[in-house]
Tab-separated table of C-alpha atoms and ligand atoms in Angstrom:
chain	number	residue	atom	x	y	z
T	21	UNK	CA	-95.898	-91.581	19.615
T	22	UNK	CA	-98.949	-91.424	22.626
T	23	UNK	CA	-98.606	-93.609	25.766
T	24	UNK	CA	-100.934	-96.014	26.847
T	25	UNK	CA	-102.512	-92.829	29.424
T	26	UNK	CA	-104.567	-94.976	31.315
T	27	UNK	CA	-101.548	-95.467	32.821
T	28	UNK	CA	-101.865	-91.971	34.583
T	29	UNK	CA	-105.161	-93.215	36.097
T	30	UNK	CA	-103.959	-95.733	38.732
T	31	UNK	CA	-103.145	-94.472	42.101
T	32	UNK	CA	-100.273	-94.194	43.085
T	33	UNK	CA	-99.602	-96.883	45.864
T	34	UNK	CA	-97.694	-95.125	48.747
T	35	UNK	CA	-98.481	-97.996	51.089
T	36	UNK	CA	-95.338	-99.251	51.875
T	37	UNK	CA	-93.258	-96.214	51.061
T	38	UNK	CA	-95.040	-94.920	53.863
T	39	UNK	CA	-94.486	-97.682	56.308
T	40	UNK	CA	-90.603	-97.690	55.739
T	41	UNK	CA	-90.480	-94.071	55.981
T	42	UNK	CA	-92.112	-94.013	59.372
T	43	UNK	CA	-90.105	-97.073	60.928
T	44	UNK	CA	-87.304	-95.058	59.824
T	45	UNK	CA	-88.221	-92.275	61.402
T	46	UNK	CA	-89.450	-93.463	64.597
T	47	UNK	CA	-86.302	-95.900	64.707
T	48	UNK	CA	-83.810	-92.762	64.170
T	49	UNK	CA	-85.267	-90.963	67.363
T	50	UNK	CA	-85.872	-94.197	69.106
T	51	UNK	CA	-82.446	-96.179	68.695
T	52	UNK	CA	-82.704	-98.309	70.926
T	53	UNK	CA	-86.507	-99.845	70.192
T	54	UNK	CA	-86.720	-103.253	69.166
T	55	UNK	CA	-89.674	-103.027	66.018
T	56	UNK	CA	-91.382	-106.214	65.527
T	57	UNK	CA	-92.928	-106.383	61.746
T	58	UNK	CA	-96.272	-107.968	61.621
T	59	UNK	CA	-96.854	-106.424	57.931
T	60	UNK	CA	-94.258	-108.625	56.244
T	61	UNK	CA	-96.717	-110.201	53.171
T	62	UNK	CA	-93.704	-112.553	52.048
T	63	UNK	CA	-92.496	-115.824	53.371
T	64	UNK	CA	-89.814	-116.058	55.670
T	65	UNK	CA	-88.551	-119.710	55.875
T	66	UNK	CA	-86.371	-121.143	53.257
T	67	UNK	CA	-87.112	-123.616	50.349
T	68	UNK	CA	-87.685	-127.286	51.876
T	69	UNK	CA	-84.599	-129.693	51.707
T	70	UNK	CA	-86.341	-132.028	49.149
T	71	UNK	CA	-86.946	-128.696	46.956
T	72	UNK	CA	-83.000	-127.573	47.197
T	73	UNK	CA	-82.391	-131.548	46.123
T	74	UNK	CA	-83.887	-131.478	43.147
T	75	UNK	CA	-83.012	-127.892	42.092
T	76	UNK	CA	-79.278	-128.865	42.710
T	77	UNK	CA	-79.772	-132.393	40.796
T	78	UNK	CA	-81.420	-130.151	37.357
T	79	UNK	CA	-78.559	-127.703	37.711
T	80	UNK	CA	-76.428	-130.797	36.787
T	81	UNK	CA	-78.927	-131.974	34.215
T	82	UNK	CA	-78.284	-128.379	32.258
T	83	UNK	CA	-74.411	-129.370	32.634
T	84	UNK	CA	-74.809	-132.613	30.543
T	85	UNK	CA	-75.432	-133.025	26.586
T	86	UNK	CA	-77.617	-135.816	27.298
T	87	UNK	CA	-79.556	-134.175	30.021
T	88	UNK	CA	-79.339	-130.589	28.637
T	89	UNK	CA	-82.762	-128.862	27.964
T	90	UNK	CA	-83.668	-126.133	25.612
T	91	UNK	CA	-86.883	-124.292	25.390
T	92	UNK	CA	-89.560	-126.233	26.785
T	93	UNK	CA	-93.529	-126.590	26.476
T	94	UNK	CA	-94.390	-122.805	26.782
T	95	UNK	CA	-97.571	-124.309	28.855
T	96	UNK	CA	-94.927	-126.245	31.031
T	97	UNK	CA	-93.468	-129.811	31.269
T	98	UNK	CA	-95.793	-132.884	31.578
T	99	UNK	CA	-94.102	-134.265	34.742
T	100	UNK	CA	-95.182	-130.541	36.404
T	101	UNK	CA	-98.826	-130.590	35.192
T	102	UNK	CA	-99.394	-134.005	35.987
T	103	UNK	CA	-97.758	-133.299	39.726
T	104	UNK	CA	-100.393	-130.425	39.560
T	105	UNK	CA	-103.617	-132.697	38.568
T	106	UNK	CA	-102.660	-135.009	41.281
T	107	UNK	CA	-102.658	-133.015	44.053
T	108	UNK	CA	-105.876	-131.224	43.005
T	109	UNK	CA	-107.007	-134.688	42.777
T	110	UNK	CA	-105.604	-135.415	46.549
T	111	UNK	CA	-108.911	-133.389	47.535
T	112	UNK	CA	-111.250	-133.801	45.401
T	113	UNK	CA	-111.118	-131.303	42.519
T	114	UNK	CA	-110.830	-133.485	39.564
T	115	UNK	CA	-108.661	-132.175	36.522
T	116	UNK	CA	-106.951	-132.954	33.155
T	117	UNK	CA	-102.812	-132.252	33.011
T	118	UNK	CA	-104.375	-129.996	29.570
T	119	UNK	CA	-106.166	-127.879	31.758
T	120	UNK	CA	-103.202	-126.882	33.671
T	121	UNK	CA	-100.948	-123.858	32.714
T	122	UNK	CA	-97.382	-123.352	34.464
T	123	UNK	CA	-96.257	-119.902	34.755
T	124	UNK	CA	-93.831	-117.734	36.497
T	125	UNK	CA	-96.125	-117.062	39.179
T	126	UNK	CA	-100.187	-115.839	39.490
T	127	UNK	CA	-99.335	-112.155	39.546
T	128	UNK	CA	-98.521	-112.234	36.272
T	129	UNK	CA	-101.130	-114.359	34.865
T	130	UNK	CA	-103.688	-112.534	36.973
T	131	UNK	CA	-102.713	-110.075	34.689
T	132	UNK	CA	-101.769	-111.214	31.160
T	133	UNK	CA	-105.557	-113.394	30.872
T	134	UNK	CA	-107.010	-109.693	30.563
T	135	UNK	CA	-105.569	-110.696	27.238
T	136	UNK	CA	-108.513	-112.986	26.339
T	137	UNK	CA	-111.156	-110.836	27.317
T	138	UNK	CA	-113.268	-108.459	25.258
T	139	UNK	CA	-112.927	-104.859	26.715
T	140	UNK	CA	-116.159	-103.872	27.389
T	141	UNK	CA	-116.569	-106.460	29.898
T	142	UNK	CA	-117.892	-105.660	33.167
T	143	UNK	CA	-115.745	-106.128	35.861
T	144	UNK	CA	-116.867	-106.921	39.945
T	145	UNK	CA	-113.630	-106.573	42.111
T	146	UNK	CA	-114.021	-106.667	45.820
T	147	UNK	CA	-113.340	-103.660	48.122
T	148	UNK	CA	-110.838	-103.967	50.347
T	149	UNK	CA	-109.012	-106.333	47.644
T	150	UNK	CA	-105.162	-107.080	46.263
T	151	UNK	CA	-104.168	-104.230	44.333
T	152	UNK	CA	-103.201	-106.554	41.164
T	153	UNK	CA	-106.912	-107.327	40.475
T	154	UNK	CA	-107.984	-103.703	40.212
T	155	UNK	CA	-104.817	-101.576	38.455
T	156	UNK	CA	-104.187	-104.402	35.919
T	157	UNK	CA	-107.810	-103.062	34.997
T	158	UNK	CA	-107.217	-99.805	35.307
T	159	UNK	CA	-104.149	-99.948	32.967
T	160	UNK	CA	-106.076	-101.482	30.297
T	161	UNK	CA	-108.675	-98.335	30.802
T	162	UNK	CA	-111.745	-100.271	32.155
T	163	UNK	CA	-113.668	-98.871	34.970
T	164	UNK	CA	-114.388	-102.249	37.664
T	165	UNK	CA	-117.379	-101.891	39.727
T	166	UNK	CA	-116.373	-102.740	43.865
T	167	UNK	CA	-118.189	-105.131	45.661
T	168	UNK	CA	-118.518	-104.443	49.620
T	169	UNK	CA	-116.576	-106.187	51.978
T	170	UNK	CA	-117.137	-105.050	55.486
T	171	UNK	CA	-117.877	-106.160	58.593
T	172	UNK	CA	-121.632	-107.289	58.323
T	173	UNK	CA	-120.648	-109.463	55.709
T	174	UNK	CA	-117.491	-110.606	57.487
T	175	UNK	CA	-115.489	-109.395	54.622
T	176	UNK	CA	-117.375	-111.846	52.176
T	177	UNK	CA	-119.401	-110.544	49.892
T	178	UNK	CA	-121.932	-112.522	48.346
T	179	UNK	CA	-123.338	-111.779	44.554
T	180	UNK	CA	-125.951	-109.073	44.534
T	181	UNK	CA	-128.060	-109.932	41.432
T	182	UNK	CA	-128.966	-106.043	40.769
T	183	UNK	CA	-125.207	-105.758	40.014
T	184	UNK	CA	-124.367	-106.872	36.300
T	185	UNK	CA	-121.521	-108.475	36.060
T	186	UNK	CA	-119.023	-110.615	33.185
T	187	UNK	CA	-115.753	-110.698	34.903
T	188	UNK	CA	-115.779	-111.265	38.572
T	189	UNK	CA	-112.606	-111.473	40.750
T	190	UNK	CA	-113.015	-113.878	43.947
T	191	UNK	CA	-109.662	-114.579	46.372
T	192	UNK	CA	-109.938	-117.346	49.069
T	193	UNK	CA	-109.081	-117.510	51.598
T	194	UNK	CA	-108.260	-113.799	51.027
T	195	UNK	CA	-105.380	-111.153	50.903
T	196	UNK	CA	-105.583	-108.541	52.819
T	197	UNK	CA	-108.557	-110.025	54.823
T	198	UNK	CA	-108.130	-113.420	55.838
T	199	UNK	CA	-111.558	-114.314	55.174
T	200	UNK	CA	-112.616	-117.850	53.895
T	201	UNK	CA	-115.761	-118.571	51.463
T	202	UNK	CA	-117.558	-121.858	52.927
T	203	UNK	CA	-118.806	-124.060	49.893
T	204	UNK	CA	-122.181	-122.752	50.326
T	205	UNK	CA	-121.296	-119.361	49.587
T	206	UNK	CA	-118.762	-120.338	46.714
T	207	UNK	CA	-122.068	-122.222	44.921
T	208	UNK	CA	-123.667	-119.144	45.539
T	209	UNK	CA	-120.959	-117.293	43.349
T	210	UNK	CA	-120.472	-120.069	41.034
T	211	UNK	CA	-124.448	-120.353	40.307
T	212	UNK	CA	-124.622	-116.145	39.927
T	213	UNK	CA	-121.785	-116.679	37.340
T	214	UNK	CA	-123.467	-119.241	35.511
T	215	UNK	CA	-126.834	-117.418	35.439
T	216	UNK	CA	-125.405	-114.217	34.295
T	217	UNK	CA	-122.723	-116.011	32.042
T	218	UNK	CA	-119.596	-114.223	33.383
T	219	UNK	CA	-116.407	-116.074	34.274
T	220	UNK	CA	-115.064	-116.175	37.691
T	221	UNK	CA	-111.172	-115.386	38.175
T	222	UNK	CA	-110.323	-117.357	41.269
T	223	UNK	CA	-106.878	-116.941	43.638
T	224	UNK	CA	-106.135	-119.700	45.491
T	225	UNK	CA	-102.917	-118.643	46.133
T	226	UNK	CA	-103.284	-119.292	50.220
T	227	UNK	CA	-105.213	-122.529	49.483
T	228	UNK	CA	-102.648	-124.657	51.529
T	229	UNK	CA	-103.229	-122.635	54.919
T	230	UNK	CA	-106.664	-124.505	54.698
T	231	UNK	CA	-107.068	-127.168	57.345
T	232	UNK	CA	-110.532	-126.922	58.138
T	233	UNK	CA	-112.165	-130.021	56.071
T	234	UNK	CA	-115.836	-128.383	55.377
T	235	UNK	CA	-114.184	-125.045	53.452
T	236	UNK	CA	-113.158	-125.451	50.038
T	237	UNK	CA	-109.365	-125.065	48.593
T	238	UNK	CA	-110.640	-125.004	45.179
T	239	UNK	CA	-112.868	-123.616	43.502
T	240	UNK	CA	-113.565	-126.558	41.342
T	241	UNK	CA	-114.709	-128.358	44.492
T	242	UNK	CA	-118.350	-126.663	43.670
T	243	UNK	CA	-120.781	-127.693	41.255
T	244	UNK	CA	-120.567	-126.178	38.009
T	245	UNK	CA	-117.533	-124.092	38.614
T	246	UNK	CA	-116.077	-126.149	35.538
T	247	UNK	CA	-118.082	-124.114	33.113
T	248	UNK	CA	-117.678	-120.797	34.560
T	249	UNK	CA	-114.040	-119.704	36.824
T	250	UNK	CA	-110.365	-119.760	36.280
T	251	UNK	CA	-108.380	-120.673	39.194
T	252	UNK	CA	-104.981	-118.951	40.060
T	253	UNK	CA	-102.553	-120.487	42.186
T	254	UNK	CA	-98.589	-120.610	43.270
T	255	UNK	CA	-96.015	-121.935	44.739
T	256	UNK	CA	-94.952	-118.541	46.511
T	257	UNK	CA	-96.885	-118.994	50.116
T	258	UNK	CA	-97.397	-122.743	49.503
T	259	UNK	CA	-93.933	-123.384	49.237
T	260	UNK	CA	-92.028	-120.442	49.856
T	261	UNK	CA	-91.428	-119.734	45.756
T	262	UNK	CA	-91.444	-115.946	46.259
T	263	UNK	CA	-88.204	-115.488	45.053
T	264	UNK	CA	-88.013	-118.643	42.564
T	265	UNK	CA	-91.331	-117.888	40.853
T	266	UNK	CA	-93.860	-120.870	40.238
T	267	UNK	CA	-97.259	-120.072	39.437
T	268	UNK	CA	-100.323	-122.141	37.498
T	269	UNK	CA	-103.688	-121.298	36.293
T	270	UNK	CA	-106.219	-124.107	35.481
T	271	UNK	CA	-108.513	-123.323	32.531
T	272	UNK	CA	-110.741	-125.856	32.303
T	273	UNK	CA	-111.916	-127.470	28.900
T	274	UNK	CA	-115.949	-126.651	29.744
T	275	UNK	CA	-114.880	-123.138	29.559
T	276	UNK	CA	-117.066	-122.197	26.730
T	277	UNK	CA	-118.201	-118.695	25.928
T	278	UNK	CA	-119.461	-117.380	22.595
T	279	UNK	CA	-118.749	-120.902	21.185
T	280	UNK	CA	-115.344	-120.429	21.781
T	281	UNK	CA	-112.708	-122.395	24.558
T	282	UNK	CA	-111.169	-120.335	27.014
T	283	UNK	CA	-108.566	-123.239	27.158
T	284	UNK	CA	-107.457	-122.828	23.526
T	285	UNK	CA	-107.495	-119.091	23.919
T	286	UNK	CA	-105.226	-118.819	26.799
T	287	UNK	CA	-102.840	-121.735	24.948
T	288	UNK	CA	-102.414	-119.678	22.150
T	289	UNK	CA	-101.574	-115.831	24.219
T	290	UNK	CA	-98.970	-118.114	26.252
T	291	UNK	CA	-97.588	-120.235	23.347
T	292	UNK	CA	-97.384	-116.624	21.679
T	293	UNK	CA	-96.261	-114.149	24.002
T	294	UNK	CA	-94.333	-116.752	26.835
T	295	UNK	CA	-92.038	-118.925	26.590
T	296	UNK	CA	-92.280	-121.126	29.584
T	297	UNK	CA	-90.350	-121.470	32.953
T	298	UNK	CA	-86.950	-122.723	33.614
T	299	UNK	CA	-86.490	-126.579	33.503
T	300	UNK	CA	-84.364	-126.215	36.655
T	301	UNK	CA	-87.324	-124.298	38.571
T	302	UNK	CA	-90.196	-126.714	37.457
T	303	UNK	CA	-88.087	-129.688	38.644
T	304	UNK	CA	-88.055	-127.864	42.079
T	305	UNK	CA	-91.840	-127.538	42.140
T	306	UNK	CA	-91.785	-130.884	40.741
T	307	UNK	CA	-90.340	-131.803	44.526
T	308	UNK	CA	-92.677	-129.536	46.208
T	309	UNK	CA	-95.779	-132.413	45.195
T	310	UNK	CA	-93.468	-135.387	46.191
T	311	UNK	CA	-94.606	-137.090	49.487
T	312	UNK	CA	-91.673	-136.161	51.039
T	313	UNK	CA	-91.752	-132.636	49.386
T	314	UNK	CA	-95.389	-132.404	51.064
T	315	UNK	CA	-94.376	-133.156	54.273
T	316	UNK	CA	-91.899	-130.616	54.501
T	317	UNK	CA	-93.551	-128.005	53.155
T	318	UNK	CA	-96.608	-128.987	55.417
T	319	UNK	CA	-93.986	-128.463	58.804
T	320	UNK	CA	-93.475	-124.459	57.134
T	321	UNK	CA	-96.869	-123.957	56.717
T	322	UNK	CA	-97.645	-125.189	60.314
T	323	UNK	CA	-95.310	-123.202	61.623
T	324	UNK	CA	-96.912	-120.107	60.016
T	325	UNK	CA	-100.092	-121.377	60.962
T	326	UNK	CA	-99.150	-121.272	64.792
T	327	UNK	CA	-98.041	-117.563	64.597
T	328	UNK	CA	-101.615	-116.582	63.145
T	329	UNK	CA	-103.002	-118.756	65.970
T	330	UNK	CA	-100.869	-117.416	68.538
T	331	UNK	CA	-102.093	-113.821	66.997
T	332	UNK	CA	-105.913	-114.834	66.824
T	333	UNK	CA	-105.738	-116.313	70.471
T	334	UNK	CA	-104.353	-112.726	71.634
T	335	UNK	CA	-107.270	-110.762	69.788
T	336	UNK	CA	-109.350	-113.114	71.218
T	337	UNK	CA	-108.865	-112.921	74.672
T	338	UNK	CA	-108.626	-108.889	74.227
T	339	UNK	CA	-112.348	-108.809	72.894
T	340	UNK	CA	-111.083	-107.903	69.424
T	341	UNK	CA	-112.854	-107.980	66.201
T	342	UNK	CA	-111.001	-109.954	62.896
T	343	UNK	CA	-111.463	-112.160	60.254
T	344	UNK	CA	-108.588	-114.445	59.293
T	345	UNK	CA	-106.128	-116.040	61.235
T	346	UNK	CA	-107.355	-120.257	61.479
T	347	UNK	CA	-106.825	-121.104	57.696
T	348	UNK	CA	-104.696	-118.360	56.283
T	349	UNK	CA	-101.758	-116.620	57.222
T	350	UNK	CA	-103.291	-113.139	57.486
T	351	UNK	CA	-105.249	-111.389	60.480
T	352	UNK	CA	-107.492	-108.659	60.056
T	353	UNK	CA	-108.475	-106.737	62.953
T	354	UNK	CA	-110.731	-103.449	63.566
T	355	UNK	CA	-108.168	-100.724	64.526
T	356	UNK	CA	-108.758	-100.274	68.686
T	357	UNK	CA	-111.196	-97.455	69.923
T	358	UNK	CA	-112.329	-95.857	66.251
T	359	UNK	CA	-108.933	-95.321	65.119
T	360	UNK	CA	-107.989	-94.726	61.462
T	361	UNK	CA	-105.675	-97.442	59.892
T	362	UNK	CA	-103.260	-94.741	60.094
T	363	UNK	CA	-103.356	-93.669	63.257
T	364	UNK	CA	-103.512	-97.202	64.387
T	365	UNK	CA	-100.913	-98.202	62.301
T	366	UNK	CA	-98.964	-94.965	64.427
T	367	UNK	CA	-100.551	-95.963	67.578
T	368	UNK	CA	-98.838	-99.338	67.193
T	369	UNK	CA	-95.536	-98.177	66.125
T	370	UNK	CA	-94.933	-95.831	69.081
T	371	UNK	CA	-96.676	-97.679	72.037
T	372	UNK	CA	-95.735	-101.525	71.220
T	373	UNK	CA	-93.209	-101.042	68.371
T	374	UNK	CA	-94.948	-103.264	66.622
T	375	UNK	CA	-95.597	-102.756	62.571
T	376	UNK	CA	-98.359	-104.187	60.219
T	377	UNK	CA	-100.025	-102.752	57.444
T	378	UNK	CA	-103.402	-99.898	57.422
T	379	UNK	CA	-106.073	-101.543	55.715
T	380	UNK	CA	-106.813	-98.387	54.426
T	381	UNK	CA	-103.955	-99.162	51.638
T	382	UNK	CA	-106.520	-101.838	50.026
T	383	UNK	CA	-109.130	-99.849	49.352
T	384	UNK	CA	-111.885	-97.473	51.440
T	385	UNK	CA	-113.686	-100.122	52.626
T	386	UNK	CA	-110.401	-101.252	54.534
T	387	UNK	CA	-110.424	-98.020	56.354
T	388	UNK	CA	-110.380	-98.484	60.321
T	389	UNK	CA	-108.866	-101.949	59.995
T	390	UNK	CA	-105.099	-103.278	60.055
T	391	UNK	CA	-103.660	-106.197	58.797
T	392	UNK	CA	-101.304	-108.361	60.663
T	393	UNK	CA	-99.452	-111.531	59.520
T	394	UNK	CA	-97.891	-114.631	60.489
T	395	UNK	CA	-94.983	-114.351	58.339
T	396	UNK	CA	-92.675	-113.224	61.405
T	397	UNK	CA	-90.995	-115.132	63.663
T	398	UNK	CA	-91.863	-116.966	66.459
T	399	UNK	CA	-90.558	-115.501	69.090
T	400	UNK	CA	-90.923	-112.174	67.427
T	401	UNK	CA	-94.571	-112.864	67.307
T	402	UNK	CA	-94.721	-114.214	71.214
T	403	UNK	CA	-93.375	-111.058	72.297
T	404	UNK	CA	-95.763	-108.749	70.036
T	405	UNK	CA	-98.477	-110.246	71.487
T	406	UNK	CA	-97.746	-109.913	74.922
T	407	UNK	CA	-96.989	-106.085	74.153
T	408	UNK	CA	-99.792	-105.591	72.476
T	409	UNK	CA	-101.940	-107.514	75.700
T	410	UNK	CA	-99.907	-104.883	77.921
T	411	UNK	CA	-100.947	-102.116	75.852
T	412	UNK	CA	-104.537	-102.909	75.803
T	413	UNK	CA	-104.544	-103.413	79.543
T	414	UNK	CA	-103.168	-100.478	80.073
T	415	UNK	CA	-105.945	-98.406	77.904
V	1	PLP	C1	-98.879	-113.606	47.044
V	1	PLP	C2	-100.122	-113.607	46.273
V	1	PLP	C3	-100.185	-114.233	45.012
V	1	PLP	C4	-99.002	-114.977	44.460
V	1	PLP	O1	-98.308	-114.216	43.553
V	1	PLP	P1	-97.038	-114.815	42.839
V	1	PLP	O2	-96.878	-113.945	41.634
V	1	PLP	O3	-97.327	-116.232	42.469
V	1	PLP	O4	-95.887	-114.715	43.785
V	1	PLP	C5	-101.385	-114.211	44.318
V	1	PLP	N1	-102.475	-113.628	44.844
V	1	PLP	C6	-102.458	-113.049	46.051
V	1	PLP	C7	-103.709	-112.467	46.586
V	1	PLP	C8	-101.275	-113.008	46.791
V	1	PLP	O5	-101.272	-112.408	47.991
């Protein structure tokens, strides 16, 4: 027997092993510091009271004979991917309920489409980027080619026609980085794609931290992005499904390569190797596309939506450089006077006692810049920010 060895090839991620053992550390010698953490990249507030509702009322369903469900549709129910087509419809992207694939969240099927894809493909990931993109790659023992992200660019990279591509990973507005792509640049992508025949794996999974009318939640709000990206998206930040796992990926029917339909490719590795998710979890997100569902889940979103305000407003009136912060949750600032990520992230810890995450943990190109996010509390947040103002006056 030989293990897959590729395997031995990822880095290991020591990220937030790190970051625990330090807070640990300072907190032993420091008992009586109060650590604020900025770096928490999971949601906070609890499921809406329209979501808890409906979970409660298909818990009650599965006690019935007449109500009872067995397996489901592996690709999910129709009431879900209708809810789904709808509310891509509520802004413009136009889809079919066939096109839409419910899954236990995008992490996984970020992963599992490598299934459908020929191995020599070559694959553009952006540098810094989510992990997920890059070692699910990695694992399956192809070599990606990075894209720069960096400052000049304002941590969007646009296609670079020199660099070959098949399989190109875009995520907007992004993780770590907070960036958005305006639709301009997105056709930009779109019409590379299209030229060079390569598909486009989109995340959307921060989609709903959009406000701003002119930038584009989905990808298949630009021209021709029918017949050449995937989109990716969940319930986890929209909704707060972190912990109850709702994800769905739209594979459009005009996904054509080598005669073949992406659509009917991807039906047949989940109708083969998934077998759906939970009735009583789909009827949840099922809640989460109800009026009243929206409206809820709209006040939890605002509310995370202030804290990155709050944050951006502070780096603004300090003269400090980020992306991030007006339609997405995350803020990505350049690491005061040269610093490392690390020694910022150190810096931080023992002057203001605040935490967030070195950018250096998503790749080189995130060296010298730190991530902060709006997953905290309010007050929490308040309070960071008027340390951090201290700090910097102080310097
Ligand atoms: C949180 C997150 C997701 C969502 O993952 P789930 O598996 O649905 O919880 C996807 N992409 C990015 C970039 C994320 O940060």
């Amino acid at each position: 027997m030989k293990i897959n060895s590729n395997y031995l090839n990822l880095e290991e991620s020591y990220l937030f092993s790190t970051i625990a053992r330090k807070i640990e550390e300072y907190q032993k010698e420091n008992k009586d510091a109060k650590i604020i953490r900025l770096g928490i990249g999971d949601v906070t507030l609890p499921l809406a009271e329209e979501v808890i509702k409906s979970l409660h009322k298909a818990v009650d369903d599965m006690a019935d004979k007449s109500t009872f469900k067995g397996y489901g549709p592996e690709q999910g129910y129709g009431f879900l991917r209708d809810a789904v087509r709808d509310y891509y419809g509520s802004y413009g992207a136009k889809l079919e309920s066939t096109e839409i694939f419910i899954s236990d969240g995008a992490k996984s099927d970020l992963a599992n489409i490598l299934d459908i894809f020929h191995i020599d493909n070559r694959v553009l990931v952006p540098n810094p980027v989510y992990p997920v993109y890059l070692d699910t790659n990695i694992m399956l023992g192809r070599n990606v080619t990075f894209i720069d992200a960096n400052m000049e660019n304002g941590f969007l990279p646009l296609p670079d026609e020199s660099i070959p591509a098949d399989i190109i990973y875009l995520c907007s507005p992004n993780n770590p980085t907070g960036a958005v792509y305006t639709r301009e640049a997105l056709q930009k992508w779109v019409n590379y794609a299209l030229k060079c025949n390569a598909v486009i794996l989109f995340d959307s999974a921060y989609e709903s931290y959009i406000v701003d009318k002119d930038l584009p939640r989905s990808i298949y709000e630009i021209e021709g992005a029918k017949s050449c990206a995937i989109e990716f998206n969940s319930l986890s930040k929209t909704a707060g499904f972190t912990g109850t796992r709702l994800g769905y990926t739209i594979v459009p029917h005009s996904l054509v390569f080598e005669g073949v339909s992406l659509n009917k490719l991807w039906l047949r590795r989940q109708t083969t190797k998934f077998n759906g998710v939970p009735y009583v979890i789909q009827k949840a997100a099922e809640a989460v596309f109800t009026e009243e569902g929206q409206r809820e889940i709209r006040a939890n979103i605002e509310y995370y939506r202030e804290n990155a305000r709050i944050i951006a407003e502070t780096l603004d009136s300090l003269g400090v450089w980020y992306t991030g912060g007006k339609n997405s949750p995350y803020i990505w600032l350049k690491a005061f006077d040269g610093m490392t990520s690390w020694e910022f992230f150190d810096y931080l810890l023992r002057e203001a006692n605040i935490v967030g995450t070195p950018g250096a943990g998503f790749g080189a190109n995130g060296e010298g810049f730190f991530r902060l996010t709006a997953f905290g509390n309010r007050e929490n947040t308040i309070e960071a920010m008027e340390r951090l103002k201290r700090l910097r006056n102080r310097a």
